[in-house]
Amino acid sequence: MTPVFHYERRKTAEVSISTTPLGGENPIRIQSMTNTSTLDTEASVRQCIRIIEAGGEYVRLTAQGIREAENLRNIEAGLHAAGYRTPLVADIHFNPKAAETAAGIVEKVRINPGNFADSVKTFRTVEYSDEAYQAELLKIRERFLPFLSICKKNSTAIRIGVNHGSLSDRIMSRYGDTPQGMVESCMEFLRICVAEQFFNVVISIKASNSFVMVRTVRLLVDQMERENMYFPLHLGVTEAGEGEDGRIKSAVGIGALLLEGVGDTIRVSLSEAPEAEIPVAQLLVKYVEEKKKLPETDGEVSDLYDPFNPQRRKTVASGKIGGEHVPVVVTATGREEEPSGLISDFIYTGKQLNFQVNAKVIMDFSVFSPGENRYPLFSVKEKDAWKTCREAVQFIRLSYKNLDEEIITLLKEKPATVIVVESENNHIYEQKAFIHRLMNRGVVNPVILKQVYNDSDLDSFRIKSAVDCGSFFLDLLADGLWIENQADTISCRQTEACSFGILQAAGRRISKTEYISCPGCGRTLFDLQTAVKKVKAATSHLKGLKIAVMGCIVNGPGEMADADYGYVGAGKGKVSLYKGRKCIMKNISETEAVEKLIALIMHP
């Protein structure tokens, strides 16, 4: 199992990708993907250069056919002529011949096990006997070996890239739409590589759902270790979206795994210009690597913790905190411009006595006076007063070093006391050790995770807080979130929005419309970024609804499995509209597609 209470990078084999090797002792690499037509050499070269100059260490281009694969040679020549030697990666779906062509040109080829050899996804359930299933695996081997041979000959690396949205009917029929199915889809190809002594392989296993993505990567790492495989991993949350949501969702999923030492290269998939992904990825990696400086924690992993199938930590309900309630949000206030518009469950006013907020208020015990919707917050130094407090809902601030036998005994005597778990320098490993100790000792008090920042850059603040907090909610360990930012440039409203965004990205609390939107690539034949903005502008008030905006059919219908409605590219300037997995309107004009989608939502 990966480390729980300290940062230790997973040991992987090194993969040779031209002059930029991956895995082993190499740094975590940053990459992005073009969204130009791969047949448009000049536009593709220009976009590759923008990605490279932003800091991209690999650039991926789609090659849906042999013509596109062959034109990669011209794109590479254009880059070399301009003085750029960054490795190029071909992205292949449905077309093994295109993969074979690309393998003789670029440094790395990504194939998708869900559509490399299996038939096109139809969502049909087909019953396979063991013999028939083995026969299908032999067909995969026969189709894969010629490609593998070309990669060996040209020293071309392979990425085996599994996507939740494009599992084959064969895998779906046997394993269902599950993490286990995703892992097996990958392992089938890895076992062939190992049998053929081909180890220049990178793996990715992605989903648009951060919870599914993290759980599945953990399962894959565990399975590889069982079979003595140490291939490096490419991390990403597919169809993360754009703006604040895309950044938070990516940081929650990717960050949770990087903190466990898992991951050798990352791509942050935003529905924005590809070069905009690079600084987000760089910031994410840099922040996680700072965790190396944190002292190792002497925690003991609880037997109740299952990283492969997380179960919510058992707690009593204190008011609407803990038990079966959704996680709460606490926001600190105190600035004159804040107050009444906040929708947080609790507002922390500290030592203020004169405040105007239309919410439940948490006050430091030193200034607390009983009243409706007022709750005391004790420090560990005030434990004598806490012992005798009879308020129905009360809070106590604790850190890992405070959690001695006396405090544990008191918590058991007062199980409805809500713990606010703090740490110096946002030492998340100490906070995790704190919660595991509670689990080991049978303490069932609800826990609110508190993190404090002093970051004046909004993107930086969002990414850091999502990295620090995301895994607590993906693993169902905490019952609430309290984030503060002491920089004047970040408002309490922005802090509050970030808290709700983290909970939504982790799948713990839905507070707004959720969008699944891909970054686009050379397959996308309509203006994806404009479509995303138009759809969001018209539907953002529909709380709890999931809407997918997808560039093409590669992952479209599959990643929309749990979406209510979908907008999927079907051809040049053409879009198909879905309700769930059912296509309602096919090949309608892009110019009227958004309006028809909105009409479908409003009048299903």
XYZ file of C-alpha atoms in Angstrom:
604
model
C 0.000 0.000 0.000
C 1.222 3.514 -0.774
C 2.374 5.680 2.154
C -0.453 7.302 4.132
C 1.405 9.555 6.568
C 4.355 10.881 4.569
C 5.440 11.697 1.030
C 7.386 8.965 -0.706
C 7.405 8.707 -4.474
C 6.519 5.309 -5.905
C 9.465 3.535 -7.505
C 8.958 2.998 -11.227
C 11.010 1.844 -14.179
C 12.419 4.496 -16.499
C 10.844 4.771 -19.938
C 12.900 6.186 -22.789
C 11.098 8.934 -24.720
C 13.776 10.520 -26.878
C 15.738 13.069 -24.805
C 13.032 13.330 -22.125
C 12.871 10.057 -20.170
C 9.961 9.379 -17.858
C 9.679 7.600 -14.511
C 12.543 6.306 -12.407
C 14.463 9.200 -10.839
C 13.225 11.748 -13.387
C 11.053 14.686 -12.336
C 7.296 14.542 -12.778
C 6.767 15.576 -16.394
C 4.177 18.087 -17.644
C 2.284 17.695 -20.912
C -0.667 18.893 -22.962
C -2.467 18.093 -26.222
C -3.186 20.164 -29.319
C -6.740 20.853 -30.497
C -5.830 21.809 -34.067
C -6.432 19.549 -37.049
C -3.403 17.287 -37.373
C -3.657 17.776 -41.146
C -3.055 21.521 -40.658
C 0.709 21.471 -40.324
C 1.292 25.181 -39.743
C -1.460 25.596 -37.130
C -0.321 22.459 -35.316
C 3.321 23.581 -35.263
C 2.333 26.993 -33.889
C 0.225 25.440 -31.152
C 2.937 22.916 -30.255
C 5.372 25.814 -29.851
C 2.967 27.652 -27.541
C 2.645 24.526 -25.392
C 6.411 23.961 -25.343
C 7.215 27.578 -24.490
C 4.691 27.437 -21.652
C 6.686 24.501 -20.233
C 5.160 21.399 -21.829
C 7.643 18.523 -21.915
C 5.574 16.323 -24.246
C 2.987 17.373 -26.830
C 0.225 15.001 -27.921
C -1.643 15.192 -31.211
C -4.621 13.138 -32.331
C -4.179 10.874 -35.356
C -7.571 9.454 -36.217
C -6.456 8.137 -39.586
C -3.359 7.164 -41.556
C -3.249 10.573 -43.280
C -3.100 12.341 -39.911
C -0.487 9.882 -38.647
C 1.670 10.441 -41.714
C 1.420 14.218 -41.349
C 3.008 13.972 -37.915
C 6.289 13.748 -39.848
C 5.700 17.212 -41.327
C 4.724 18.656 -37.954
C 7.844 17.205 -36.344
C 9.998 18.555 -39.189
C 8.449 22.000 -38.716
C 9.263 21.937 -35.014
C 12.815 20.758 -35.626
C 13.308 23.532 -38.191
C 12.186 26.042 -35.565
C 14.678 24.589 -33.051
C 12.280 22.528 -30.896
C 13.038 18.887 -30.029
C 10.241 18.208 -27.554
C 8.922 14.627 -27.982
C 5.622 14.246 -29.814
C 2.957 11.723 -28.859
C 0.342 10.351 -31.264
C -3.122 9.764 -29.810
C -4.890 6.831 -31.484
C -8.436 5.493 -31.215
C -10.172 2.797 -33.290
C -7.364 2.548 -35.869
C -4.435 0.152 -35.268
C -3.039 0.936 -38.725
C -2.748 4.611 -37.778
C -0.926 3.536 -34.599
C 1.509 1.458 -36.632
C 2.164 4.381 -38.979
C 2.685 6.854 -36.132
C 5.043 4.468 -34.311
C 7.559 4.906 -37.111
C 7.468 8.701 -36.835
C 6.979 10.052 -33.306
C 8.584 9.158 -29.973
C 5.489 7.806 -28.247
C 2.059 6.465 -29.242
C -0.997 6.354 -27.021
C -3.481 3.563 -27.689
C -6.816 2.943 -25.970
C -7.448 -0.695 -24.953
C -11.168 -0.023 -25.152
C -11.096 0.468 -28.899
C -7.717 -0.751 -30.207
C -8.865 -4.272 -31.056
C -12.379 -4.628 -29.626
C -15.359 -3.590 -31.728
C -16.899 -0.125 -31.460
C -18.757 0.428 -28.196
C -22.514 -0.169 -28.495
C -23.468 -0.580 -24.797
C -24.663 -4.113 -25.619
C -24.380 -6.806 -22.960
C -22.873 -9.975 -24.413
C -22.439 -13.145 -22.406
C -19.005 -14.759 -22.901
C -18.079 -18.258 -21.842
C -14.551 -18.583 -20.433
C -13.453 -20.170 -23.703
C -14.993 -17.390 -25.808
C -13.439 -14.765 -23.573
C -9.993 -16.323 -23.949
C -10.497 -16.421 -27.709
C -11.139 -12.663 -27.637
C -7.900 -12.144 -25.697
C -6.008 -14.086 -28.366
C -7.484 -11.786 -31.010
C -6.228 -8.772 -29.049
C -2.757 -10.302 -28.872
C -2.721 -10.961 -32.624
C -3.791 -7.392 -33.349
C -1.379 -5.858 -30.828
C 1.812 -7.731 -31.749
C 2.466 -6.056 -35.150
C 2.223 -2.642 -33.488
C 4.492 -3.797 -30.657
C 7.045 -5.039 -33.192
C 7.171 -1.639 -34.923
C 7.620 0.121 -31.561
C 10.517 -2.212 -30.709
C 12.181 -1.561 -34.045
C 11.878 2.246 -33.717
C 12.442 2.529 -29.928
C 8.988 4.092 -29.690
C 7.341 4.271 -26.275
C 3.715 3.234 -25.788
C 1.095 4.720 -23.521
C -1.667 2.285 -22.692
C -4.405 4.783 -21.949
C -7.631 3.454 -20.427
C -10.599 5.818 -20.236
C -13.696 5.193 -18.147
C -15.790 6.469 -21.043
C -14.491 4.047 -23.639
C -14.402 0.611 -22.043
C -15.281 -2.043 -24.597
C -18.572 -3.945 -24.600
C -16.537 -7.064 -23.815
C -15.066 -5.604 -20.622
C -18.372 -3.992 -19.674
C -20.213 -7.296 -20.131
C -17.925 -9.157 -17.734
C -16.950 -6.470 -15.198
C -19.563 -3.766 -15.630
C -18.777 -0.060 -15.616
C -16.367 -0.490 -12.687
C -12.830 0.328 -11.561
C -12.099 -3.410 -11.716
C -13.090 -3.415 -15.382
C -10.817 -0.456 -16.106
C -7.890 -2.158 -14.381
C -8.400 -5.433 -16.241
C -8.658 -3.569 -19.559
C -5.185 -2.190 -18.872
C -3.669 -5.383 -17.478
C -4.636 -7.410 -20.560
C -2.297 -5.265 -22.650
C 0.422 -5.000 -19.999
C 0.632 -8.779 -19.719
C 1.234 -9.007 -23.464
C 3.993 -6.368 -23.203
C 5.694 -8.261 -20.382
C 5.408 -11.567 -22.217
C 7.066 -9.946 -25.251
C 9.772 -8.325 -23.081
C 8.670 -4.828 -24.091
C 8.959 -2.451 -21.135
C 8.983 0.992 -22.758
C 5.427 1.494 -21.527
C 3.563 4.254 -19.686
C 0.047 3.773 -18.302
C -2.889 6.083 -17.775
C -6.257 5.160 -16.350
C -8.640 8.113 -16.295
C -12.208 9.135 -15.548
C -14.120 12.395 -15.366
C -15.199 11.410 -11.843
C -12.329 12.119 -9.420
C -13.504 9.480 -6.934
C -13.546 6.782 -9.644
C -10.201 7.916 -11.065
C -8.359 7.837 -7.713
C -9.843 4.524 -6.641
C -9.037 2.941 -10.008
C -5.409 4.096 -10.088
C -4.911 2.715 -6.582
C -6.342 -0.627 -7.692
C -4.088 -0.631 -10.758
C -0.949 0.096 -8.730
C -1.860 -2.683 -6.311
C -2.475 -5.161 -9.152
C 0.781 -4.236 -10.893
C 2.718 -4.768 -7.679
C 1.097 -8.187 -7.287
C 2.406 -9.042 -10.762
C 5.822 -7.377 -10.229
C 5.195 -4.568 -12.695
C 6.563 -1.066 -12.103
C 5.480 0.901 -15.145
C 5.287 4.698 -14.706
C 1.903 6.401 -14.552
C 0.372 9.309 -16.425
C -2.301 11.026 -14.287
C -5.283 13.085 -15.321
C -8.971 13.738 -14.710
C -10.667 13.643 -18.098
C -13.246 16.225 -19.123
C -12.493 18.307 -16.016
C -14.040 21.422 -17.557
C -12.758 24.979 -17.468
C -12.190 27.869 -15.104
C -12.458 27.327 -11.369
C -14.260 23.985 -11.672
C -11.672 22.483 -14.025
C -8.761 23.529 -11.838
C -10.291 22.316 -8.596
C -11.488 19.006 -10.056
C -8.055 18.280 -11.544
C -6.225 19.233 -8.357
C -8.505 17.067 -6.207
C -7.989 13.928 -8.322
C -4.396 14.329 -9.474
C -3.289 15.870 -6.183
C -4.645 12.999 -4.079
C -2.492 10.513 -5.977
C 0.618 12.679 -6.182
C 0.469 13.080 -2.394
C 0.651 9.268 -2.173
C 3.768 9.314 -4.365
C 1.898 7.964 -7.392
C 2.367 9.634 -10.773
C 5.257 10.315 -13.159
C 3.641 12.699 -15.644
C 0.415 14.702 -15.537
C -1.936 16.428 -17.910
C -4.543 18.876 -16.597
C -7.421 18.617 -19.103
C -9.132 21.999 -19.385
C -11.680 23.186 -21.932
C -9.362 26.102 -22.652
C -6.357 26.805 -24.861
C -3.914 23.881 -24.414
C -1.080 26.133 -23.251
C -3.313 27.312 -20.365
C -3.055 23.825 -18.871
C 0.699 24.001 -18.344
C 0.990 26.589 -15.523
C -1.821 24.845 -13.642
C 0.009 21.512 -13.875
C 3.322 23.103 -12.886
C 1.814 24.742 -9.830
C 0.153 21.486 -8.796
C 3.368 19.455 -9.048
C 5.476 22.109 -7.330
C 3.092 22.335 -4.395
C 2.934 18.575 -3.892
C 6.714 18.304 -3.998
C 6.935 20.844 -1.168
C 5.338 18.164 1.010
C 8.697 16.358 1.004
C 9.810 18.910 3.603
C 7.114 17.889 6.096
C 8.385 15.676 8.915
C 7.279 12.055 8.793
C 4.346 11.243 11.052
C 4.294 8.202 13.323
C 0.688 7.319 12.586
C -0.878 3.870 12.472
C -3.172 3.079 9.548
C -6.620 2.007 10.738
C -7.968 -1.395 9.778
C -11.197 0.423 8.928
C -9.481 2.307 6.087
C -9.853 0.760 2.653
C -8.246 2.881 -0.099
C -9.751 0.659 -2.805
C -13.330 0.881 -1.563
C -13.591 3.825 0.862
C -16.371 3.716 3.442
C -17.515 6.762 5.344
C -15.982 7.063 8.783
C -18.626 6.265 11.392
C -19.638 9.324 13.425
C -22.534 10.488 15.549
C -24.575 13.406 14.255
C -24.082 16.688 16.082
C -26.898 18.817 14.754
C -26.458 18.491 10.995
C -22.755 17.645 11.204
C -21.608 14.066 10.843
C -23.780 10.975 10.832
C -25.384 10.648 7.396
C -25.351 14.395 6.669
C -23.395 15.880 3.778
C -20.159 17.631 4.771
C -20.646 21.166 6.060
C -18.766 24.292 5.027
C -17.388 26.792 7.546
C -16.230 30.204 6.346
C -14.504 32.856 8.416
C -15.788 36.412 8.153
C -14.889 39.711 9.673
C -14.477 42.012 6.720
C -16.998 44.760 6.364
C -17.961 43.846 2.803
C -18.760 40.199 3.600
C -21.573 39.182 5.710
C -25.075 38.317 4.683
C -24.727 36.788 1.229
C -22.697 33.772 2.290
C -24.362 30.366 1.993
C -21.934 28.482 4.229
C -23.442 26.296 6.928
C -21.470 28.108 9.635
C -19.709 31.453 9.829
C -16.730 31.766 12.153
C -16.628 35.217 13.737
C -13.738 34.614 16.108
C -13.764 37.175 18.912
C -16.168 39.558 17.221
C -19.249 40.506 19.197
C -20.905 42.792 16.646
C -21.588 40.853 13.481
C -24.352 40.813 10.890
C -24.648 37.401 9.271
C -27.726 35.400 8.411
C -26.201 32.076 9.317
C -25.179 29.870 12.192
C -22.228 31.410 14.000
C -19.182 29.784 15.589
C -17.533 32.005 18.241
C -14.391 31.617 20.292
C -15.368 30.452 23.784
C -13.658 33.490 25.325
C -16.420 35.751 23.948
C -19.251 33.215 23.642
C -22.665 33.956 25.073
C -25.558 31.539 24.565
C -28.111 32.408 21.912
C -29.946 31.062 18.921
C -27.591 29.822 16.181
C -24.483 30.560 18.295
C -21.953 27.838 19.024
C -18.777 27.862 21.156
C -15.339 26.925 19.870
C -12.872 25.738 22.523
C -9.102 25.508 22.350
C -7.279 22.641 24.049
C -6.253 25.093 26.783
C -9.939 25.570 27.572
C -10.668 21.879 28.060
C -11.883 22.376 31.638
C -14.630 24.695 30.413
C -15.360 22.322 27.545
C -15.862 19.435 29.995
C -18.815 21.201 31.591
C -20.301 22.840 28.502
C -23.901 21.773 27.860
C -24.489 23.410 24.464
C -26.139 20.957 22.074
C -23.528 21.684 19.377
C -20.010 22.673 20.369
C -16.583 22.633 18.721
C -13.010 22.059 19.871
C -9.793 22.834 17.985
C -7.235 20.026 18.140
C -4.030 19.012 16.391
C -2.231 15.680 16.233
C 0.057 16.539 19.140
C -3.010 17.277 21.321
C -4.536 13.846 20.837
C -3.334 12.239 24.072
C -5.157 9.743 26.276
C -6.905 12.434 28.308
C -8.358 14.119 25.201
C -9.390 10.774 23.698
C -11.222 9.892 26.918
C -12.998 13.267 26.953
C -14.001 12.930 23.298
C -15.545 9.543 24.051
C -17.454 11.088 26.940
C -18.688 13.915 24.696
C -19.154 12.279 21.262
C -21.318 15.112 19.920
C -18.446 17.590 20.237
C -17.298 18.507 16.743
C -13.524 18.328 16.298
C -11.813 20.987 14.186
C -8.549 19.299 13.199
C -5.720 21.773 12.568
C -2.023 21.556 11.796
C 0.961 23.822 11.321
C 1.952 24.426 7.685
C -1.076 22.428 6.496
C 0.598 19.163 7.468
C -2.050 16.962 5.889
C -0.235 13.767 6.867
C -0.558 14.703 10.544
C -4.232 15.443 10.020
C -4.722 12.047 8.394
C -2.848 10.382 11.256
C -5.170 12.246 13.660
C -8.292 10.816 11.989
C -6.822 7.314 11.788
C -6.073 7.457 15.524
C -9.709 8.370 16.160
C -10.779 5.363 14.088
C -8.327 3.072 15.879
C -9.604 4.205 19.284
C -13.320 4.062 18.477
C -13.830 7.836 18.720
C -16.970 8.778 16.761
C -16.967 12.581 17.045
C -17.549 14.413 13.741
C -14.427 16.015 12.235
C -14.099 19.284 10.337
C -10.869 19.695 8.382
C -9.328 23.163 8.727
C -6.610 24.612 6.467
C -5.196 28.149 6.527
C -3.429 29.917 3.633
C -1.868 33.274 2.913
C -1.956 33.217 -0.881
C -2.725 36.325 -2.926
C -3.114 34.461 -6.252
C -6.578 32.975 -6.710
C -5.563 30.089 -8.989
C -2.735 29.162 -6.642
C -5.066 29.234 -3.630
C -7.646 27.048 -5.371
C -5.104 24.444 -6.430
C -3.303 24.285 -3.066
C -6.510 23.947 -1.066
C -7.903 21.329 -3.468
C -4.677 19.313 -3.179
C -4.641 19.531 0.616
C -8.319 18.831 1.206
C -9.472 16.634 -1.667
C -8.228 13.256 -0.472
C -9.947 13.615 2.934
C -13.289 13.746 1.147
C -12.465 11.216 -1.560
C -11.647 8.815 1.293
C -14.784 9.837 3.247
C -12.766 10.758 6.347
C -14.117 14.228 7.203
C -17.533 15.704 7.933
C -16.838 19.317 7.082
C -14.414 21.765 5.534
C -13.083 25.044 6.912
C -10.690 26.971 4.687
C -9.266 30.411 5.473
C -7.087 32.654 3.348
C -5.460 35.550 5.151
C -4.500 37.467 2.001
C -6.687 40.537 1.447
C -6.875 39.862 -2.297
C -8.977 36.704 -1.778
C -12.516 37.398 -0.565
C -14.489 35.199 1.794
C -16.930 34.563 -1.033
C -14.105 33.181 -3.179
C -12.907 31.041 -0.277
C -16.423 29.746 0.245
C -16.830 28.956 -3.463
C -13.566 27.020 -3.352
C -14.795 24.940 -0.391
C -18.015 23.997 -2.137
C -16.053 23.295 -5.320
C -13.757 20.844 -3.522
C -16.694 18.968 -1.997
C -18.408 18.773 -5.390
C -15.236 17.620 -7.138
C -14.875 14.851 -4.552
C -18.500 13.847 -5.078
C -19.471 14.584 -1.477
C -21.844 17.513 -1.847
C -23.540 18.849 -4.977
C -24.201 22.568 -4.684
C -24.387 23.641 -8.340
C -24.706 22.359 -11.884
C -21.905 19.935 -12.731
C -20.277 20.069 -16.142
C -18.281 17.313 -17.806
C -16.448 18.944 -20.698
C -13.412 17.736 -22.612
C -10.479 19.938 -23.664
C -11.000 19.186 -27.349
C -8.482 17.821 -29.845
C -8.048 17.455 -33.592
C -11.178 15.302 -33.671
C -13.333 18.179 -32.431
C -15.039 19.777 -35.421
C -16.921 22.570 -33.660
C -16.083 25.474 -31.352
C -15.963 23.568 -28.083
C -14.903 26.431 -25.819
C -17.720 28.676 -27.035
C -20.236 25.844 -26.677
C -19.152 25.187 -23.066
C -19.548 28.861 -22.173
C -22.991 29.081 -23.815
C -24.240 25.925 -22.116
C -22.957 27.090 -18.716
C -24.472 30.547 -19.130
C -27.890 29.043 -19.831
C -27.906 26.237 -17.251
C -25.720 27.231 -14.294
C -28.803 27.840 -12.124
C -29.913 24.184 -12.378
C -28.457 22.844 -9.134
C -27.694 19.132 -9.116
C -27.901 18.637 -12.877
C -24.975 17.015 -14.730
C -24.376 18.185 -18.296
C -21.657 16.833 -20.597
C -20.151 18.803 -23.495
C -17.934 16.445 -25.474
C -15.869 16.976 -28.606
C -16.418 13.569 -30.219
C -17.618 9.995 -29.700
C -14.327 8.593 -28.333
C -15.341 9.129 -24.705
C -18.588 11.036 -25.205
C -21.360 8.491 -24.547
C -19.255 6.604 -22.001
C -18.137 9.534 -19.854
C -21.731 10.736 -19.961
C -22.859 7.546 -18.245
C -23.924 9.445 -15.132
C -24.711 12.750 -16.864
C -28.300 13.838 -17.282
C -27.765 15.435 -20.691
C -25.017 15.438 -23.291
C -23.815 17.567 -26.188
C -21.481 15.471 -28.370
C -19.642 16.324 -31.565
C -20.844 14.178 -34.467
C -19.028 15.642 -37.488
C -17.968 18.926 -39.012
C -20.263 21.529 -37.500
C -22.619 18.764 -36.339
C -23.699 17.815 -32.836
C -25.810 15.018 -31.347
C -27.827 15.547 -28.160
C -28.272 12.893 -25.499
C -30.514 12.307 -22.528
C -28.488 9.938 -20.394
C -27.003 7.424 -22.824
C -29.885 7.742 -25.280
C -29.323 9.863 -28.362
C -32.344 12.139 -28.786
C -31.252 14.288 -31.751
C -28.574 13.318 -34.280
C -26.323 15.460 -36.459
C -27.975 18.816 -35.836
C -26.248 22.041 -36.796
C -23.801 23.511 -34.297
C -25.511 26.875 -34.738
C -28.726 25.614 -33.120
C -27.401 22.824 -30.908
C -27.105 24.819 -27.663
C -30.636 26.174 -27.984
C -32.002 22.688 -28.693
C -30.091 21.277 -25.702
C -31.599 23.906 -23.430
C -35.062 23.179 -24.840
C -34.513 19.465 -24.189
C -33.534 20.180 -20.578
C -36.464 22.511 -19.970
C -39.016 20.255 -21.705
C -37.709 16.678 -21.444
